[in-house]
Coordinates of C-alpha atoms and ligand atoms in Angstrom, one line a residue:
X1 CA -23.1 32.3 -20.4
X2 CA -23.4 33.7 -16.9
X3 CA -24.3 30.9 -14.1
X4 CA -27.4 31.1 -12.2
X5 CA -25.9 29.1 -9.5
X6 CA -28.5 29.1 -6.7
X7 CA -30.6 27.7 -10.0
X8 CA -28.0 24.9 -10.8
X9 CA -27.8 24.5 -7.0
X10 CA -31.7 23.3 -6.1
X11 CA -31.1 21.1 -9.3
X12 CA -28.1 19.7 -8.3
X13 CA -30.0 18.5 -4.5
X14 CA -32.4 16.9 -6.7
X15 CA -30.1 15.1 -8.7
X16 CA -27.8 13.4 -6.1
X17 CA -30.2 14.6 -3.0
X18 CA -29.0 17.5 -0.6
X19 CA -27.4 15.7 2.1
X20 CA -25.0 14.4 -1.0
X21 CA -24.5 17.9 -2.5
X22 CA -21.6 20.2 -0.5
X23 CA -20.4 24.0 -1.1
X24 CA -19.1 24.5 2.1
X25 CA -15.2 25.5 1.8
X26 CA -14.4 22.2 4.2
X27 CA -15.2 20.2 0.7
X28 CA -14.3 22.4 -1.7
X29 CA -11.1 23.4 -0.6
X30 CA -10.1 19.7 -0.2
X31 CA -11.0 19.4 -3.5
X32 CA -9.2 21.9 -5.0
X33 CA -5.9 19.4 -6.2
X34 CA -4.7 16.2 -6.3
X35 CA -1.2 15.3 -6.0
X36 CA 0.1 16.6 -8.6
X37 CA 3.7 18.0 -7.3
X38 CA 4.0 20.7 -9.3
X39 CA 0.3 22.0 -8.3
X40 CA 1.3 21.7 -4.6
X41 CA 5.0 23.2 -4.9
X42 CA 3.3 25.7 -6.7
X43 CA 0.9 27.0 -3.7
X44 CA 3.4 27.0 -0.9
X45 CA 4.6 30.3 -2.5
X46 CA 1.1 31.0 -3.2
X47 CA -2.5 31.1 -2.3
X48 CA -3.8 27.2 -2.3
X49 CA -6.0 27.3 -5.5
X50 CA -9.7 28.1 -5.9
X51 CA -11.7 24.9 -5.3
X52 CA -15.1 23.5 -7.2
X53 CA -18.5 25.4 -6.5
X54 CA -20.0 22.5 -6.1
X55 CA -19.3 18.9 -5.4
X56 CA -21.7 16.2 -5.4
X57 CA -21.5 12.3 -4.4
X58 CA -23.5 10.3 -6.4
X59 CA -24.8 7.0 -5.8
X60 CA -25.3 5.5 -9.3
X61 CA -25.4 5.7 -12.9
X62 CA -28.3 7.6 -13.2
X63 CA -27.3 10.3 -10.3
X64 CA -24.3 10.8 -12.4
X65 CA -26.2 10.7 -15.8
X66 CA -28.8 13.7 -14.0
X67 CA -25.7 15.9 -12.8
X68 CA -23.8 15.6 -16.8
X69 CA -27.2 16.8 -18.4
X70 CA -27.4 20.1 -15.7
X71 CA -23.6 19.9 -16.4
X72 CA -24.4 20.2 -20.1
X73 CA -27.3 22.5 -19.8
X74 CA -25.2 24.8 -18.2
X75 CA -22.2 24.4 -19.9
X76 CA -20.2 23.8 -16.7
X77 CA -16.9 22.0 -16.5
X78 CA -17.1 18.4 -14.6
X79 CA -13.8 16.8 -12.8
X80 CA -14.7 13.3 -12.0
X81 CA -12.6 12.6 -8.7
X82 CA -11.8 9.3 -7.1
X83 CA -9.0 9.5 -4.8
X84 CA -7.2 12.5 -6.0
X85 CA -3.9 10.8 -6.2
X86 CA -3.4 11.5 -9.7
X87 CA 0.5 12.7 -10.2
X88 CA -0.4 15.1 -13.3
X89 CA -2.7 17.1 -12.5
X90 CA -5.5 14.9 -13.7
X91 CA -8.1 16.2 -10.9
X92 CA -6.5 19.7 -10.8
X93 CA -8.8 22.8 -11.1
X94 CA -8.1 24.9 -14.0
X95 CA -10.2 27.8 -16.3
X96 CA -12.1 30.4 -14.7
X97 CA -15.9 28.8 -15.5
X98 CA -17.0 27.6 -11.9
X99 CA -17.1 24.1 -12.2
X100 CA -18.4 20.6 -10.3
X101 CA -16.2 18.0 -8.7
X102 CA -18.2 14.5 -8.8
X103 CA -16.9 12.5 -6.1
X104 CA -16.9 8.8 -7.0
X105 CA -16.4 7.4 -3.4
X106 CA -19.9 6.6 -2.6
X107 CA -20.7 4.2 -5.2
X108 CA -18.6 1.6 -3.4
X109 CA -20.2 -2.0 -3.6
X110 CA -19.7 -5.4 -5.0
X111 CA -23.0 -5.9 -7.3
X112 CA -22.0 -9.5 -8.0
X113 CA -19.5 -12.1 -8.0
X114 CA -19.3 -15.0 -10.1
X115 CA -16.9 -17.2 -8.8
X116 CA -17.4 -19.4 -11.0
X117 CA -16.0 -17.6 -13.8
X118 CA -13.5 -15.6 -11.5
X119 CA -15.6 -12.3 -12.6
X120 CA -16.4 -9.3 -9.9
X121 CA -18.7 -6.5 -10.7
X122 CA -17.9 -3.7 -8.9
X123 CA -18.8 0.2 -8.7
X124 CA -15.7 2.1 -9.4
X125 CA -15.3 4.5 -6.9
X126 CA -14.3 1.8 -4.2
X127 CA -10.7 2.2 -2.8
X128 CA -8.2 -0.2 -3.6
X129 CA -7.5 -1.7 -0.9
X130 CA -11.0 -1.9 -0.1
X131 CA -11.8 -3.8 -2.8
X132 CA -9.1 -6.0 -2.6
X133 CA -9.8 -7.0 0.9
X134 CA -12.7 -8.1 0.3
X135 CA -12.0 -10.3 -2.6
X136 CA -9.1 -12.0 -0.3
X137 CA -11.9 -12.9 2.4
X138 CA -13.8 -14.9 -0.6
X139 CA -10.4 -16.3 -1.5
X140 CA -9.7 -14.3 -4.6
X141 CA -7.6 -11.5 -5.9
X142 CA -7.2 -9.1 -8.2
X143 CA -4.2 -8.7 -8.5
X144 CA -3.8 -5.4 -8.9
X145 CA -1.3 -3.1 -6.5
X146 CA -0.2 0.6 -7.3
X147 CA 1.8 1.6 -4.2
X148 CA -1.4 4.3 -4.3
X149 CA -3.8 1.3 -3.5
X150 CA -4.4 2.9 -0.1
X151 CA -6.0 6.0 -1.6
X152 CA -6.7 5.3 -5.4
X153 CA -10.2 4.3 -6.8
X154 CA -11.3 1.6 -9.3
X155 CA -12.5 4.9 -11.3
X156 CA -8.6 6.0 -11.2
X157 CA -7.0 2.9 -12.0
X158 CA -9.4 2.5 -14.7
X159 CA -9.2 6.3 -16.2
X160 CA -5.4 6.3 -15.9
X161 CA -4.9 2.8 -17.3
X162 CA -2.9 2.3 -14.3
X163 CA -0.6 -0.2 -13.4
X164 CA 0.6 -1.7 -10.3
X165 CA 3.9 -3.6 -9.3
X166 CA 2.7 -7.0 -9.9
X167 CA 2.0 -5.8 -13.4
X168 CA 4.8 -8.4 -15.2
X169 CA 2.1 -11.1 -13.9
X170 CA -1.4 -9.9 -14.3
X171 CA -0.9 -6.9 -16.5
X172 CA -2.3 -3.5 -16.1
X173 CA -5.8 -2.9 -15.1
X174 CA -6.8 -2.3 -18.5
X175 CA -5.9 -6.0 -19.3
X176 CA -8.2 -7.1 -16.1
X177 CA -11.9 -5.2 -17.6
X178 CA -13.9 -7.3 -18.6
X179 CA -16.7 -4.3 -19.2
X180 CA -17.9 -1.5 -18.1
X181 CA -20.4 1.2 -17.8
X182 CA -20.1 4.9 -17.9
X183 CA -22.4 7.8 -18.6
X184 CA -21.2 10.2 -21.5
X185 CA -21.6 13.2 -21.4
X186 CA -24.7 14.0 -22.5
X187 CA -26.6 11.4 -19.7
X188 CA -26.3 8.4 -21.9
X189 CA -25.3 5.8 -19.7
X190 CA -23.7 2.9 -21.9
X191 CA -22.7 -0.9 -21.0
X192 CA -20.3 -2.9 -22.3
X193 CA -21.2 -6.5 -22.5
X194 CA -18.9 -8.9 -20.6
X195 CA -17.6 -11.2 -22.9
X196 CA -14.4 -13.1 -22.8
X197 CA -13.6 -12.2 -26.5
X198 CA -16.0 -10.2 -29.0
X199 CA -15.3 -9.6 -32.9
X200 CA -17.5 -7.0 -33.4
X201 CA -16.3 -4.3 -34.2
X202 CA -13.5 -2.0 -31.6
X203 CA -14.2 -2.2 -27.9
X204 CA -16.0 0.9 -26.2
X205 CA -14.6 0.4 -22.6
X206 CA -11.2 0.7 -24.7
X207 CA -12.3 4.8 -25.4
X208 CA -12.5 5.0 -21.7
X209 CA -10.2 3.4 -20.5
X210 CA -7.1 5.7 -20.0
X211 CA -9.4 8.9 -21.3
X212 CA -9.0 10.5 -17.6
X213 CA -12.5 11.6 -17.4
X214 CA -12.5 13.3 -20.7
X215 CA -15.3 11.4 -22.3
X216 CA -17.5 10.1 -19.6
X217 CA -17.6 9.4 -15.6
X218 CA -17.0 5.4 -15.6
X219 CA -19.7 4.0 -12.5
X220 CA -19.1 0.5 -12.6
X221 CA -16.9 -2.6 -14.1
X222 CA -16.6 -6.1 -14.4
X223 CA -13.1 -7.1 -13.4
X224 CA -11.4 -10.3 -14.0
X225 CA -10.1 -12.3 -10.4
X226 CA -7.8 -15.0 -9.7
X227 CA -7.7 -17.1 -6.7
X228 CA -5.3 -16.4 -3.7
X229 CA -2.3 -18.3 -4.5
X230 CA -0.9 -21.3 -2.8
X231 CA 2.6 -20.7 -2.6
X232 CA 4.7 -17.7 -3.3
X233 CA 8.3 -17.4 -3.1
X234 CA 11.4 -14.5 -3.2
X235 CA 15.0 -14.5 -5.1
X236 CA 17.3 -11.9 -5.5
X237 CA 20.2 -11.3 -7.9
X238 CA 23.4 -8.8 -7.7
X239 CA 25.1 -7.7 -11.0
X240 CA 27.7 -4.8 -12.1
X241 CA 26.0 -2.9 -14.2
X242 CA 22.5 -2.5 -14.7
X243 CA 22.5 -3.6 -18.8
X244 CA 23.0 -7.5 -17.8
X245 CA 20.3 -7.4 -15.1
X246 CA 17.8 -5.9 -17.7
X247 CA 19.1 -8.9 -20.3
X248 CA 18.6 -11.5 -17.6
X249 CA 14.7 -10.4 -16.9
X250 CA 14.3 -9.8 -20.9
X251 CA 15.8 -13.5 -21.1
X252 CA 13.1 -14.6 -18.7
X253 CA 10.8 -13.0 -19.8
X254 CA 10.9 -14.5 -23.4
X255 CA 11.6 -17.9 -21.7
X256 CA 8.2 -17.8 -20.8
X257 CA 8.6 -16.7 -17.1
X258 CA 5.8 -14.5 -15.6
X259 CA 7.4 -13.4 -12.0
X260 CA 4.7 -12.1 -9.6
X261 CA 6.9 -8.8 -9.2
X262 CA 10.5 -8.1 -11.1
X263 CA 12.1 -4.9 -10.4
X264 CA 15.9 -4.2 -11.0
X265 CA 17.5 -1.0 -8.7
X266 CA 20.2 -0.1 -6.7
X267 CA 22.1 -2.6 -4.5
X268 CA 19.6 -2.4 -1.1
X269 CA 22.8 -2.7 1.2
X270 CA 24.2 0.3 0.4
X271 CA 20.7 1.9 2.0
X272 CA 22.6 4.4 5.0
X273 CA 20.0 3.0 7.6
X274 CA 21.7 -0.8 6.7
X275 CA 25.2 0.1 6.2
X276 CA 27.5 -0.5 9.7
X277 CA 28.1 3.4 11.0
X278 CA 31.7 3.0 10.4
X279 CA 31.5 1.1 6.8
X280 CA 33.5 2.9 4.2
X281 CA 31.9 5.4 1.8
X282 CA 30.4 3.6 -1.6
X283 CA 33.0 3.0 -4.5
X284 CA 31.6 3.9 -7.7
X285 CA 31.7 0.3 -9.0
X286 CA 29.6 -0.4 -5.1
X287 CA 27.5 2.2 -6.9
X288 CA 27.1 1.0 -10.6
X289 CA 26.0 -2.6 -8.9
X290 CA 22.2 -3.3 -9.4
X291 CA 19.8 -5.7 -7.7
X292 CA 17.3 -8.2 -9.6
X293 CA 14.3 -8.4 -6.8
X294 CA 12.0 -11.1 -8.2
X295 CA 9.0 -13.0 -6.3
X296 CA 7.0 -15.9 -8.0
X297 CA 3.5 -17.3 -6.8
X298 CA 1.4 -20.3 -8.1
X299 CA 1.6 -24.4 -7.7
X300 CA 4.8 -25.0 -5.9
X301 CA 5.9 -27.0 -8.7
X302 CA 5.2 -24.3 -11.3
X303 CA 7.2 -22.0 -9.0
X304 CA 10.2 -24.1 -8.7
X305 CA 10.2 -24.2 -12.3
X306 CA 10.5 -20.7 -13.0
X307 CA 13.1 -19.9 -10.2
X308 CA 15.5 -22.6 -11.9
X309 CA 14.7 -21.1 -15.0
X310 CA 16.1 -17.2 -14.0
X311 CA 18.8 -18.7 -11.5
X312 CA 20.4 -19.9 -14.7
X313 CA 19.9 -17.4 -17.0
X314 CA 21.1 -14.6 -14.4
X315 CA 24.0 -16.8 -13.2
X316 CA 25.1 -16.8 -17.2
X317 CA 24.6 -13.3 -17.0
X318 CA 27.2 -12.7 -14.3
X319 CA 24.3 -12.3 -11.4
X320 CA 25.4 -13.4 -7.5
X321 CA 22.7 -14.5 -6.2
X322 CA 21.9 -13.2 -3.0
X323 CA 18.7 -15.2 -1.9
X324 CA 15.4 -14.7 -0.8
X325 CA 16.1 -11.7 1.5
X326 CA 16.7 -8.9 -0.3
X327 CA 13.7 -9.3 -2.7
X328 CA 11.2 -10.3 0.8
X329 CA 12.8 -7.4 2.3
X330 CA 11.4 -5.4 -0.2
X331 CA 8.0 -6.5 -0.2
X332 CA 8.0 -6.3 3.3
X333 CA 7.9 -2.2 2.7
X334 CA 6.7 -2.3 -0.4
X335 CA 3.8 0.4 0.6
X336 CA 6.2 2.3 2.7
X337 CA 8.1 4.7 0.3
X338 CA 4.9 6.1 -1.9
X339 CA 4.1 9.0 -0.1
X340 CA 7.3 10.0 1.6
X341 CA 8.0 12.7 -1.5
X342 CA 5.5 14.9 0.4
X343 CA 7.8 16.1 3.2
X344 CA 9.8 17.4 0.4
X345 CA 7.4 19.0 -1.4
X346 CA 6.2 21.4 1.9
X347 CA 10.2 22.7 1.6
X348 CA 10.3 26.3 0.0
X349 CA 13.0 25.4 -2.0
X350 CA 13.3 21.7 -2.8
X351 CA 11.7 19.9 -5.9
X352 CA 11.0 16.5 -6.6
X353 CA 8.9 14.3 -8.4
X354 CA 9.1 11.0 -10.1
X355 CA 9.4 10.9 -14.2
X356 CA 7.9 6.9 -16.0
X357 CA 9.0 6.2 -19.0
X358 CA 8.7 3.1 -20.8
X359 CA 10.9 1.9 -23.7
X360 CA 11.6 -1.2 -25.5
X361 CA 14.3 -3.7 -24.7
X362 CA 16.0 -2.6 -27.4
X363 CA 16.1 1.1 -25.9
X364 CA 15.8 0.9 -22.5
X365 CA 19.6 0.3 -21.2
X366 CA 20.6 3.6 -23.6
X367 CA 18.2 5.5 -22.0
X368 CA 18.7 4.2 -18.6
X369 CA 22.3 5.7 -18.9
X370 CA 21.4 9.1 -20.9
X371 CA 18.8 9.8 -17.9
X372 CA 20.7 9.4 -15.0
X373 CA 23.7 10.8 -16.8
X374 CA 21.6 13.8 -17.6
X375 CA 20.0 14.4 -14.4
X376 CA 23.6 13.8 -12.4
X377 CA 25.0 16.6 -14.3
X378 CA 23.0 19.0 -13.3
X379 CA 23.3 17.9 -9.7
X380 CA 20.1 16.4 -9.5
X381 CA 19.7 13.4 -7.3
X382 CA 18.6 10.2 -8.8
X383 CA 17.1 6.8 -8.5
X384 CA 15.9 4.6 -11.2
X385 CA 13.8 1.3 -11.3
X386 CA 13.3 -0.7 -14.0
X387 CA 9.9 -2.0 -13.2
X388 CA 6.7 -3.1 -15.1
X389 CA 8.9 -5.1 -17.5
X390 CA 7.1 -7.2 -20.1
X391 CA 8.0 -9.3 -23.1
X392 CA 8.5 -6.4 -25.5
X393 CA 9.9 -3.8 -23.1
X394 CA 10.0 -2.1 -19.4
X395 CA 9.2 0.9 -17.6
X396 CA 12.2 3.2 -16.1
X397 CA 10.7 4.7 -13.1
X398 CA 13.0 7.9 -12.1
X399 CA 12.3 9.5 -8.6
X400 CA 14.3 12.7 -8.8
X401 CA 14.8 15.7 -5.9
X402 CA 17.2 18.7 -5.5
X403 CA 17.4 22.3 -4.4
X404 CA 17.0 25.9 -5.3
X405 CA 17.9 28.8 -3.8
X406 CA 14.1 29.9 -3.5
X407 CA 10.6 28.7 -4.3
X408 CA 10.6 30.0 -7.7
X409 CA 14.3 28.8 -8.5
X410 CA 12.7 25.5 -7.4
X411 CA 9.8 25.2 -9.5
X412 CA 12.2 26.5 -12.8
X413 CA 14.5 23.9 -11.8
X414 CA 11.4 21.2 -11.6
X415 CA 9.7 22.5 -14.8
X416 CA 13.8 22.2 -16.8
X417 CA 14.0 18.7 -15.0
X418 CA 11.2 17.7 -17.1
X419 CA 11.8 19.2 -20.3
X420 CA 15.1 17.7 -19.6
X421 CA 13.5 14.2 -19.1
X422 CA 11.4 14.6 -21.9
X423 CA 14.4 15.5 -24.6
X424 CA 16.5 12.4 -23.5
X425 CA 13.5 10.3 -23.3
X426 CA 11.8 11.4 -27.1
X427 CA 15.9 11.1 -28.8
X428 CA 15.9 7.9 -27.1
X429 CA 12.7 6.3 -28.6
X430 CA 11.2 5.9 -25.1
X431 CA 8.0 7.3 -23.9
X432 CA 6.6 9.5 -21.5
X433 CA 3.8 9.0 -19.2
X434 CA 4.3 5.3 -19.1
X435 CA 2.4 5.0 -15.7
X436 CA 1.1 7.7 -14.2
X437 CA -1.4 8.8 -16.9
X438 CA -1.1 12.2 -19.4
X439 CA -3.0 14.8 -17.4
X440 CA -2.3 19.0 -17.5
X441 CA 1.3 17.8 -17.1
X442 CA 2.7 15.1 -19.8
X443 CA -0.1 16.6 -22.2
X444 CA 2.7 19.7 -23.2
X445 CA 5.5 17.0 -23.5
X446 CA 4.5 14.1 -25.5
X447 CA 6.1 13.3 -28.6
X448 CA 4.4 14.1 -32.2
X449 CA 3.5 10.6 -31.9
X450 CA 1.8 10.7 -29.1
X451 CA 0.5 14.0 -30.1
X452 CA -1.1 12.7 -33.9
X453 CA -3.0 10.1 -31.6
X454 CA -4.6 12.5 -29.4
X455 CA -5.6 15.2 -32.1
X456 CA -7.9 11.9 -33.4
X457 CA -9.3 11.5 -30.3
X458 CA -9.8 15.6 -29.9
X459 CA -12.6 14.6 -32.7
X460 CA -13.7 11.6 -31.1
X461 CA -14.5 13.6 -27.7
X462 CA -16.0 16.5 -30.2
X463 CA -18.9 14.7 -31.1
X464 CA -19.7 12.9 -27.7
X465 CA -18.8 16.2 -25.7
X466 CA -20.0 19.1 -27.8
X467 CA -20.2 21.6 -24.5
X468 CA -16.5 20.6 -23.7
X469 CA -17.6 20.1 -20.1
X470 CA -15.6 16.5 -19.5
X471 CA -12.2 17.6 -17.4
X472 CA -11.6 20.2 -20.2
X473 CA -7.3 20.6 -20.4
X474 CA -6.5 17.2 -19.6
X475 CA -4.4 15.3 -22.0
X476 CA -4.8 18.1 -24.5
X477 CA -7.9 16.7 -26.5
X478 CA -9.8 19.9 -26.2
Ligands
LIG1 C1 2.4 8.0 -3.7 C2 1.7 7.6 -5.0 C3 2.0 6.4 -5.6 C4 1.5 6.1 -6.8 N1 1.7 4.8 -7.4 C5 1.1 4.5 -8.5 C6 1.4 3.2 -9.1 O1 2.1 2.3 -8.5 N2 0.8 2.9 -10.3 C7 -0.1 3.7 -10.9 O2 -0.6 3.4 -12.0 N3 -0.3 5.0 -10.4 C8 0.3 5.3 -9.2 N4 0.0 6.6 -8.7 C9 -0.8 7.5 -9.5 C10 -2.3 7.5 -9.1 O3 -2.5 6.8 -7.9 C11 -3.1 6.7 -10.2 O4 -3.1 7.6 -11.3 C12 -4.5 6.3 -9.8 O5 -5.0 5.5 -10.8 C13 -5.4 7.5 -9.6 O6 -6.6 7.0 -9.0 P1 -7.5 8.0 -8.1 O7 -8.8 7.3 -7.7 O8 -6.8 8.7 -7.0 O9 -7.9 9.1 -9.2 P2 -7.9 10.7 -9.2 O10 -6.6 11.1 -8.9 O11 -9.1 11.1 -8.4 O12 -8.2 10.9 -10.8 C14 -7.3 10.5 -11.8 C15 -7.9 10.9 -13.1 O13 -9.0 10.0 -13.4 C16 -10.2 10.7 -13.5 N5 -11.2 9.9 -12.9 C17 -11.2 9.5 -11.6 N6 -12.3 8.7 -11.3 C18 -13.0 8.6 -12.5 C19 -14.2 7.9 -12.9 N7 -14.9 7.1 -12.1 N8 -14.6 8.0 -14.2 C20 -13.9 8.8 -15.1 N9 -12.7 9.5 -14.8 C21 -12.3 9.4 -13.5 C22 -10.0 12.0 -12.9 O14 -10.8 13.1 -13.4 C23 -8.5 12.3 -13.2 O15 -8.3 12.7 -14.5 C24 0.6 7.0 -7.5 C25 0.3 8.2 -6.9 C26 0.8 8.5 -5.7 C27 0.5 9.8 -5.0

């Protein structure tokens, strides 16, 4: 179908109103990726891709619902957007069909509170931190914190099923909607009913939460709060190796622990900005030592509870304990490192990126070793957290980085790295895309597992997205 776009532009105006509507290259071009390092490592040898035609900021549902049905009508290609910080490609242009970029950002505002029953409605294309502020000045939280929150929208969180470092204690944002609405495809804007527990049937919001835009633009959710806490408190643990640090959180875990954050990764001290200038070189067994960084927060009496309960367990284990510093240390920063890959990523020839995989308990210490045995042997730097840990399993979160002789050697070398990560990962029982959501990236390297799930779905988005406008190529469900 050719596109009459000054048409589908007057009708756009009228959907959203002009002064919301933008062609102008200053919009489009800034639209045209997310961060997505592949996408960006790929246009510093190249032209930086073509952009949306058109991109639009509604202010509600029904904006949104008017823009799908032109959308439809037309049989244009829609990218919902909140922050762009997606890792996989997720808001990435792709296909030759111009296409339109909705813009979440200015449907911002708290609709209501109920403090009552610790329950915030909120339109999802608020910021994070935004969000977040504002529930701390009413005494409340929501205890969600991606090291994205600076950038990432409610929208995001919610589309990627994201989750953020205090995950062991509050879950993943997924576990914190309470409801939501969304507009499908074809205008229909749907609620789902806030309820603490329904039996009627399988949850809607479940179908878009995670979908990354596929089947709907999400405008709005009811989130679940708790109240600032009174007390919170840091401990830190040393160990050899990292298999007894993982058994001592696993330990905890089933003792019925729930730590505000626990991350296990390499011992801090041997950071070169810490170490003395004329400290010796790390040893490998200084290198094979990992670090049990835990913080706690509740009643004081509660916390103290919990703290005995992993000083004993990680003391049987063989873990020194090293106090509170390392672990408040870490908080301290704990924003700092997030976006510090992009200095690498503007270097013709280096790579980088950050592979999250999650496993079992069971799994995880096998696969801890395979992976950074892997990726050492092909001279591939390294560093792995265990984080997002919960009773059945963790997360392995694996920021790696090298160098190619050229631009293209470099993106080869990124695009084996992964394949790499995938093989060890799949023969490993782990799986990929434990954090960051499946995207154009993870979609080619998902396991058939993953892969018989998605082709149901492929049918589920048939019927509510006949047109195939909804972020067509992301997570392979076209
Ligand atoms: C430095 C850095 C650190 C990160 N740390 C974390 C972390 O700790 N935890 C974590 O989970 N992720 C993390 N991420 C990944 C990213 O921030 C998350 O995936 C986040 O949820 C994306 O939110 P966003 O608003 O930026 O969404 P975008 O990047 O704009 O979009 C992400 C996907 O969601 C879709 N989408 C966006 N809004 C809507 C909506 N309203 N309705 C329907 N679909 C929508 C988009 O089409 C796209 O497919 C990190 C990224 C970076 C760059």
């Amino acid at each position: 179908m050719s596109v009459p776009q000054s048409e589908i532009t007057g009708q756009l105006a009228e959907a959203v109103g002009p002064e919301n509507l933008s062609s102008s290259p200053v919009d489009t071009i800034a639209h045209a990726l997310d961060f997505w390092p592949r996408a960006l490592m790929k246009s510093r040898s190249g032209p930086w891709p073509r952009g949306p035609k058109w991109v639009v900021w509604p202010g509600a549902a029904a904006e949104v619902a008017h823009v799908l049905r032109i959308a439809s009508a037309y049989a244009l290609p829609v990218i919902p957007y909140g922050g762009g910080s997606s890792m996989v490609g997720g808001a990435s242009p792709r296909g030759d069909r111009p296409w339109i970029v909705i813009n979440c950002k200015r449907m911002c505002n708290i609709l209501d509170m109920d403090e009552v029953s610790m329950v915030v409605h909120v339109q999802a294309g608020i910021v994070g931190v935004e969000l977040e502020e504002r529930l701390n000045a009413r005494g409340f939280s929501l205890g969600h914190v991606p090291t994205s929150m600076t950038t990432a929208t409610l929208g995001g969180w919610l589309s990627t099923q994201s989750a953020g470092m205090l995950s062991s204690r509050y879950g993943r944002v997924g576990d914190l909607c309470l409801g939501l609405t969304a507009v499908l495809p074809d205008g229909q804007v749907v609620h789902t009913r806030v309820a603490p527990r329904r039996a009627t049937g399988p949850e809607l919001a479940h179908l878009l939460i995670g979908a990354e835009g596929t089947l709907g633009v999400i405008t709005a959710a009811h989130l679940r709060l708790h109240r600032l806490p009174l007390h919170r408190r840091f401990d830190s643990f040393c160990f050899e190796q990292v298999a007894p640090a993982m058994g001592a959180l696993r330990q905890s875990l089933a003792a019925g622990v729930r730590p505000l954050v626990a991350r296990i990764q390499r011992d801090p001290r041997l950071r070169r900005s810490d170490r003395e200038q004329d400290a010796p070189e790390p040893t490998p067994a200084d290198l094979s030592r990992r670090v049990l960084l835990l913080a706690y927060e509740g009643p004081v009496e509660l916390v103290e509870v919990e703290q005995e309960i992993v000083r004993d367990l990680a003391t049987a284990l063989g873990g020194e304990g090293l106090g509170q510093a390392p672990a408040r240390r870490w908080w301290g920063q704990r924003f700092a490192a997030g976006f510090r890959m992009t200095p690498l990523l503007v270097q013709d020839h280096l790579f980088a990126d950050y592979v999250e995989l999650g496993a079992t308990w069971q799994a995880l210490s096998g696969l801890y070793d395979n992976l950074e045995e892997a990726f050492e042997k092909r001279g591939w730097r390294t560093r792995i957290t265990v984080e997002h840990a919960r009773l059945e399993g963790a997360s392995l979160g694996c920021a790696f980085w090298g160098e190619a002789d050229s631009a293209e050697a470099a993106l080869e070398a990124y695009d084996e790295a992964w394949r790499l990560a995938a093989r060890v990962c799949h023969a490993g029982g782990g799986g990929l895309g434990h954090v960051y959501g499946g995207g154009q990236h993870r979609a080619a390297l998902l396991d058939d597992n993953a892969k018989q799930r998605l082709a149901v779905l492929t049918e589920v988005k048939r019927k509510l997205d006949p047109a195939g406008i909804m972020n067509p190529g992301i997570l392979g469900t076209e």
